[in-house]
Amino acid sequence: RVPAMVLNKADQVDAANLVGVYGALLWNVAKVLRTPEVARVFVSSFWDQDYVHEDHRQLFDEDKRTILKELRALPRATVLRKAHELVGRMRLTRAHYCVMTYMRSQIPWMLLTCGTEGRIRAWLERNLTRLFAEAQQLRGVSPGDMPDLAAFLEKLRKLEYPSRLPTWDPEVVARLDRAIDVVVPEAIDKVGGVTAPQLSLSTPPPSP
């Protein structure tokens, strides 16, 4: 998001000096923020009295309307952002669960029964790429929700008991899907007045 700030009481200086104040503000802010985006500066005077200098009355009025509109929309935007973050985490949780339960289901029976944790881990490491692809296709996981393969492999190498990976329970995924598709949109409707279609929370359908 582009940084934004307010240059208040801008009507207290004339047009020539206002240009200098505006330029100096941007120069100093750029040294502090160090972001590639240029900061958005709202220039106006926020009080109920007439402007002292009216050279830029149109600019003052437009910026005042814009920032007041953004401030009124801030609670709604905050709720939306938090909802998207929550849904993103739930989708990642769902993807991890689908991957881990599929990995558990594919470990050879003899290896689970007679093999050591080290041998099970080694087998999972060798087959991880294939297991990822098969789990994604079988459970209909969106590519964007899949864990990073390299990072997952590093975690797997440190897993003490790979034989204890969770087993598949459709109720777990059903509860997550309901939270994503129903619970969160309903909560947003009540709190922020945002309709469910605006959130686009539904899980993409699995690839054929």
mmCIF file of C-alpha atoms in Angstrom:
data_model
loop_
_atom_site.group_PDB
_atom_site.id
_atom_site.type_symbol
_atom_site.label_atom_id
_atom_site.label_comp_id
_atom_site.label_asym_id
_atom_site.label_seq_id
_atom_site.Cartn_x
_atom_site.Cartn_y
_atom_site.Cartn_z
ATOM 1 C CA ARG A 1 0.000 0.000 0.000
ATOM 2 C CA VAL A 2 1.274 3.503 -0.862
ATOM 3 C CA PRO A 3 2.185 5.499 2.294
ATOM 4 C CA ALA A 4 -0.209 8.382 2.935
ATOM 5 C CA MET A 5 0.025 11.477 5.109
ATOM 6 C CA VAL A 6 -1.761 14.772 5.676
ATOM 7 C CA LEU A 7 -0.316 18.234 5.262
ATOM 8 C CA ASN A 8 -2.745 20.097 7.500
ATOM 9 C CA LYS A 9 -3.268 23.864 7.752
ATOM 10 C CA ALA A 10 -1.991 24.216 4.218
ATOM 11 C CA ASP A 11 -4.079 27.356 3.794
ATOM 12 C CA GLN A 12 -1.818 29.204 6.261
ATOM 13 C CA VAL A 13 0.849 29.739 3.587
ATOM 14 C CA ASP A 14 0.547 31.286 0.140
ATOM 15 C CA ALA A 15 0.885 29.351 -3.114
ATOM 16 C CA ALA A 16 4.617 29.970 -3.578
ATOM 17 C CA ASN A 17 5.566 28.875 -0.064
ATOM 18 C CA LEU A 18 3.190 25.897 -0.175
ATOM 19 C CA VAL A 19 5.130 24.418 -3.087
ATOM 20 C CA GLY A 20 8.336 24.659 -1.059
ATOM 21 C CA VAL A 21 6.741 23.119 2.043
ATOM 22 C CA TYR A 22 5.294 20.278 -0.037
ATOM 23 C CA GLY A 23 8.630 19.530 -1.700
ATOM 24 C CA ALA A 24 10.540 19.625 1.585
ATOM 25 C CA LEU A 25 8.013 17.251 3.170
ATOM 26 C CA LEU A 26 8.355 14.701 0.365
ATOM 27 C CA TRP A 27 12.145 14.959 0.458
ATOM 28 C CA ASN A 28 12.373 14.286 4.204
ATOM 29 C CA VAL A 29 9.713 11.570 4.190
ATOM 30 C CA ALA A 30 11.533 9.726 1.393
ATOM 31 C CA LYS A 31 14.678 9.603 3.545
ATOM 32 C CA VAL A 32 12.728 8.108 6.463
ATOM 33 C CA LEU A 33 10.380 5.639 4.732
ATOM 34 C CA ARG A 34 12.784 4.352 2.053
ATOM 35 C CA THR A 35 10.013 2.756 -0.006
ATOM 36 C CA PRO A 36 9.884 2.574 -3.825
ATOM 37 C CA GLU A 37 6.423 4.167 -3.829
ATOM 38 C CA VAL A 38 6.077 7.933 -3.618
ATOM 39 C CA ALA A 39 4.101 8.907 -0.518
ATOM 40 C CA ARG A 40 0.575 10.233 -1.115
ATOM 41 C CA VAL A 41 0.209 13.627 0.570
ATOM 42 C CA PHE A 42 -3.249 15.043 1.208
ATOM 43 C CA VAL A 43 -3.036 18.827 1.230
ATOM 44 C CA SER A 44 -5.840 20.691 2.975
ATOM 45 C CA SER A 45 -6.948 22.439 6.139
ATOM 46 C CA PHE A 46 -9.200 20.496 8.456
ATOM 47 C CA TRP A 47 -11.221 22.991 10.409
ATOM 48 C CA ASP A 48 -14.566 24.733 10.072
ATOM 49 C CA GLN A 49 -13.212 28.168 9.167
ATOM 50 C CA ASP A 50 -12.579 29.772 5.799
ATOM 51 C CA TYR A 51 -9.220 29.253 4.138
ATOM 52 C CA VAL A 52 -6.685 31.998 4.842
ATOM 53 C CA HIS A 53 -5.098 31.638 1.398
ATOM 54 C CA GLU A 54 -7.475 30.364 -1.270
ATOM 55 C CA ASP A 55 -5.058 29.918 -4.170
ATOM 56 C CA HIS A 56 -5.516 26.147 -4.023
ATOM 57 C CA ARG A 57 -9.101 25.970 -2.761
ATOM 58 C CA GLN A 58 -10.064 23.299 -5.319
ATOM 59 C CA LEU A 59 -7.097 21.100 -4.304
ATOM 60 C CA PHE A 60 -7.877 21.590 -0.610
ATOM 61 C CA ASP A 61 -11.524 20.622 -1.106
ATOM 62 C CA GLU A 62 -10.759 17.573 -3.254
ATOM 63 C CA ASP A 63 -8.114 16.212 -0.897
ATOM 64 C CA LYS A 64 -10.357 16.786 2.101
ATOM 65 C CA ARG A 65 -13.197 14.839 0.491
ATOM 66 C CA THR A 66 -10.817 12.036 -0.526
ATOM 67 C CA ILE A 67 -9.231 11.508 2.877
ATOM 68 C CA LEU A 68 -12.546 11.700 4.724
ATOM 69 C CA LYS A 69 -13.935 9.082 2.377
ATOM 70 C CA GLU A 70 -10.933 6.828 3.027
ATOM 71 C CA LEU A 71 -11.235 7.288 6.794
ATOM 72 C CA ARG A 72 -14.908 6.343 6.732
ATOM 73 C CA ALA A 73 -14.055 3.203 4.743
ATOM 74 C CA LEU A 74 -11.150 2.245 7.020
ATOM 75 C CA PRO A 75 -13.088 -0.059 9.413
ATOM 76 C CA ARG A 76 -14.560 -1.975 6.480
ATOM 77 C CA ALA A 77 -11.191 -2.260 4.753
ATOM 78 C CA THR A 78 -9.563 -3.483 7.975
ATOM 79 C CA VAL A 79 -12.186 -6.183 8.421
ATOM 80 C CA LEU A 80 -11.734 -7.282 4.813
ATOM 81 C CA ARG A 81 -7.957 -7.467 5.133
ATOM 82 C CA LYS A 82 -8.124 -9.529 8.326
ATOM 83 C CA ALA A 83 -10.733 -11.820 6.764
ATOM 84 C CA HIS A 84 -8.527 -12.460 3.745
ATOM 85 C CA GLU A 85 -5.543 -13.174 6.001
ATOM 86 C CA LEU A 86 -7.582 -15.611 8.085
ATOM 87 C CA VAL A 87 -8.930 -17.390 5.019
ATOM 88 C CA GLY A 88 -5.434 -17.592 3.554
ATOM 89 C CA ARG A 89 -4.174 -19.320 6.682
ATOM 90 C CA MET A 90 -7.084 -21.749 6.681
ATOM 91 C CA ARG A 91 -6.450 -22.634 3.045
ATOM 92 C CA LEU A 92 -2.781 -23.272 3.817
ATOM 93 C CA THR A 93 -3.801 -25.419 6.787
ATOM 94 C CA ARG A 94 -6.144 -27.392 4.545
ATOM 95 C CA ALA A 95 -3.393 -27.904 1.939
ATOM 96 C CA HIS A 96 -0.870 -29.063 4.556
ATOM 97 C CA TYR A 97 -3.398 -31.484 5.999
ATOM 98 C CA CYS A 98 -4.164 -32.935 2.565
ATOM 99 C CA VAL A 99 -0.480 -33.393 1.781
ATOM 100 C CA MET A 100 0.478 -34.939 5.121
ATOM 101 C CA THR A 101 -2.440 -37.352 5.232
ATOM 102 C CA TYR A 102 -1.731 -38.478 1.676
ATOM 103 C CA MET A 103 1.925 -39.010 2.530
ATOM 104 C CA ARG A 104 0.868 -41.138 5.489
ATOM 105 C CA SER A 105 -1.491 -43.207 3.353
ATOM 106 C CA GLN A 106 1.245 -43.981 0.805
ATOM 107 C CA ILE A 107 3.917 -45.285 3.173
ATOM 108 C CA PRO A 108 4.325 -49.018 2.398
ATOM 109 C CA TRP A 109 2.718 -51.257 5.001
ATOM 110 C CA MET A 110 5.861 -53.304 5.569
ATOM 111 C CA LEU A 111 7.863 -50.114 6.135
ATOM 112 C CA LEU A 112 5.352 -48.886 8.702
ATOM 113 C CA THR A 113 5.297 -52.249 10.454
ATOM 114 C CA CYS A 114 8.953 -53.219 10.430
ATOM 115 C CA GLY A 115 10.917 -50.148 9.366
ATOM 116 C CA THR A 116 12.588 -47.535 11.518
ATOM 117 C CA GLU A 117 11.620 -43.878 11.627
ATOM 118 C CA GLY A 118 14.759 -43.097 9.662
ATOM 119 C CA ARG A 119 13.849 -45.490 6.850
ATOM 120 C CA ILE A 120 10.307 -44.087 6.700
ATOM 121 C CA ARG A 121 11.675 -40.564 6.550
ATOM 122 C CA ALA A 122 14.121 -41.520 3.799
ATOM 123 C CA TRP A 123 11.318 -43.085 1.757
ATOM 124 C CA LEU A 124 9.178 -39.956 2.112
ATOM 125 C CA GLU A 125 12.083 -37.738 1.080
ATOM 126 C CA ARG A 126 12.741 -39.790 -2.066
ATOM 127 C CA ASN A 127 9.073 -39.727 -3.098
ATOM 128 C CA LEU A 128 8.117 -36.258 -1.894
ATOM 129 C CA THR A 129 7.796 -34.627 -5.331
ATOM 130 C CA ARG A 130 5.476 -37.372 -6.570
ATOM 131 C CA LEU A 131 3.448 -37.367 -3.351
ATOM 132 C CA PHE A 132 2.970 -33.594 -3.579
ATOM 133 C CA ALA A 133 1.641 -33.794 -7.130
ATOM 134 C CA GLU A 134 -0.665 -36.726 -6.385
ATOM 135 C CA ALA A 135 -2.038 -35.145 -3.195
ATOM 136 C CA GLN A 136 -2.776 -31.895 -5.014
ATOM 137 C CA GLN A 137 -4.670 -33.673 -7.774
ATOM 138 C CA LEU A 138 -6.519 -36.119 -5.510
ATOM 139 C CA ARG A 139 -7.698 -33.521 -2.981
ATOM 140 C CA GLY A 140 -8.265 -30.668 -5.408
ATOM 141 C CA VAL A 141 -5.790 -28.303 -3.755
ATOM 142 C CA SER A 142 -5.159 -25.010 -5.547
ATOM 143 C CA PRO A 143 -1.515 -24.673 -6.735
ATOM 144 C CA GLY A 144 -1.240 -21.384 -4.868
ATOM 145 C CA ASP A 145 -2.136 -23.078 -1.587
ATOM 146 C CA MET A 146 0.455 -25.852 -1.851
ATOM 147 C CA PRO A 147 3.401 -25.689 0.570
ATOM 148 C CA ASP A 148 6.833 -24.800 -0.780
ATOM 149 C CA LEU A 149 8.469 -28.109 -1.664
ATOM 150 C CA ALA A 150 12.001 -27.167 -0.550
ATOM 151 C CA ALA A 151 10.851 -25.729 2.768
ATOM 152 C CA PHE A 152 8.609 -28.751 3.368
ATOM 153 C CA LEU A 153 11.510 -31.094 2.696
ATOM 154 C CA GLU A 154 13.649 -29.295 5.273
ATOM 155 C CA LYS A 155 10.905 -29.681 7.872
ATOM 156 C CA LEU A 156 10.464 -33.333 6.949
ATOM 157 C CA ARG A 157 14.162 -34.040 7.536
ATOM 158 C CA LYS A 158 13.769 -32.765 11.102
ATOM 159 C CA LEU A 159 10.549 -34.700 11.770
ATOM 160 C CA GLU A 160 11.252 -37.115 14.613
ATOM 161 C CA TYR A 161 8.348 -39.509 14.079
ATOM 162 C CA PRO A 162 7.201 -39.525 10.425
ATOM 163 C CA SER A 163 5.160 -42.655 11.114
ATOM 164 C CA ARG A 164 2.834 -40.504 13.225
ATOM 165 C CA LEU A 165 1.692 -38.276 10.373
ATOM 166 C CA PRO A 166 -2.089 -37.737 10.584
ATOM 167 C CA THR A 167 -4.516 -40.019 8.789
ATOM 168 C CA TRP A 168 -7.236 -38.718 6.482
ATOM 169 C CA ASP A 169 -10.467 -37.568 8.097
ATOM 170 C CA PRO A 170 -12.976 -35.976 5.686
ATOM 171 C CA GLU A 171 -14.650 -34.173 8.585
ATOM 172 C CA VAL A 172 -11.539 -32.083 9.164
ATOM 173 C CA VAL A 173 -11.570 -30.779 5.594
ATOM 174 C CA ALA A 174 -15.347 -30.338 5.670
ATOM 175 C CA ARG A 175 -15.070 -28.107 8.739
ATOM 176 C CA LEU A 176 -12.310 -26.036 7.134
ATOM 177 C CA ASP A 177 -14.298 -25.677 3.899
ATOM 178 C CA ARG A 178 -17.382 -24.577 5.821
ATOM 179 C CA ALA A 179 -15.348 -22.000 7.733
ATOM 180 C CA ILE A 180 -13.899 -20.644 4.486
ATOM 181 C CA ASP A 181 -17.108 -20.688 2.427
ATOM 182 C CA VAL A 182 -19.770 -19.957 5.054
ATOM 183 C CA VAL A 183 -18.610 -18.884 8.514
ATOM 184 C CA VAL A 184 -16.168 -16.129 7.548
ATOM 185 C CA PRO A 185 -18.416 -14.543 4.868
ATOM 186 C CA GLU A 186 -21.358 -14.552 7.305
ATOM 187 C CA ALA A 187 -19.216 -12.893 9.970
ATOM 188 C CA ILE A 188 -18.110 -10.243 7.473
ATOM 189 C CA ASP A 189 -21.727 -9.549 6.510
ATOM 190 C CA LYS A 190 -22.600 -8.905 10.152
ATOM 191 C CA VAL A 191 -19.551 -6.886 11.111
ATOM 192 C CA GLY A 192 -18.541 -4.941 8.037
ATOM 193 C CA GLY A 193 -21.508 -5.021 5.723
ATOM 194 C CA VAL A 194 -19.433 -6.731 3.029
ATOM 195 C CA THR A 195 -21.123 -9.274 0.829
ATOM 196 C CA ALA A 196 -19.648 -12.739 0.388
ATOM 197 C CA PRO A 197 -19.080 -12.459 -3.389
ATOM 198 C CA GLN A 198 -16.743 -9.505 -2.808
ATOM 199 C CA LEU A 199 -14.495 -11.694 -0.693
ATOM 200 C CA SER A 200 -13.997 -14.475 -3.253
ATOM 201 C CA LEU A 201 -13.290 -16.950 -0.494
ATOM 202 C CA SER A 202 -14.455 -20.144 -2.169
ATOM 203 C CA THR A 203 -11.894 -22.839 -2.814
ATOM 204 C CA PRO A 204 -11.230 -23.225 -6.550
ATOM 205 C CA PRO A 205 -12.677 -26.432 -7.982
ATOM 206 C CA PRO A 206 -10.232 -29.306 -8.480
ATOM 207 C CA SER A 207 -8.622 -29.688 -11.860
ATOM 208 C CA PRO A 208 -10.224 -32.364 -14.070
#
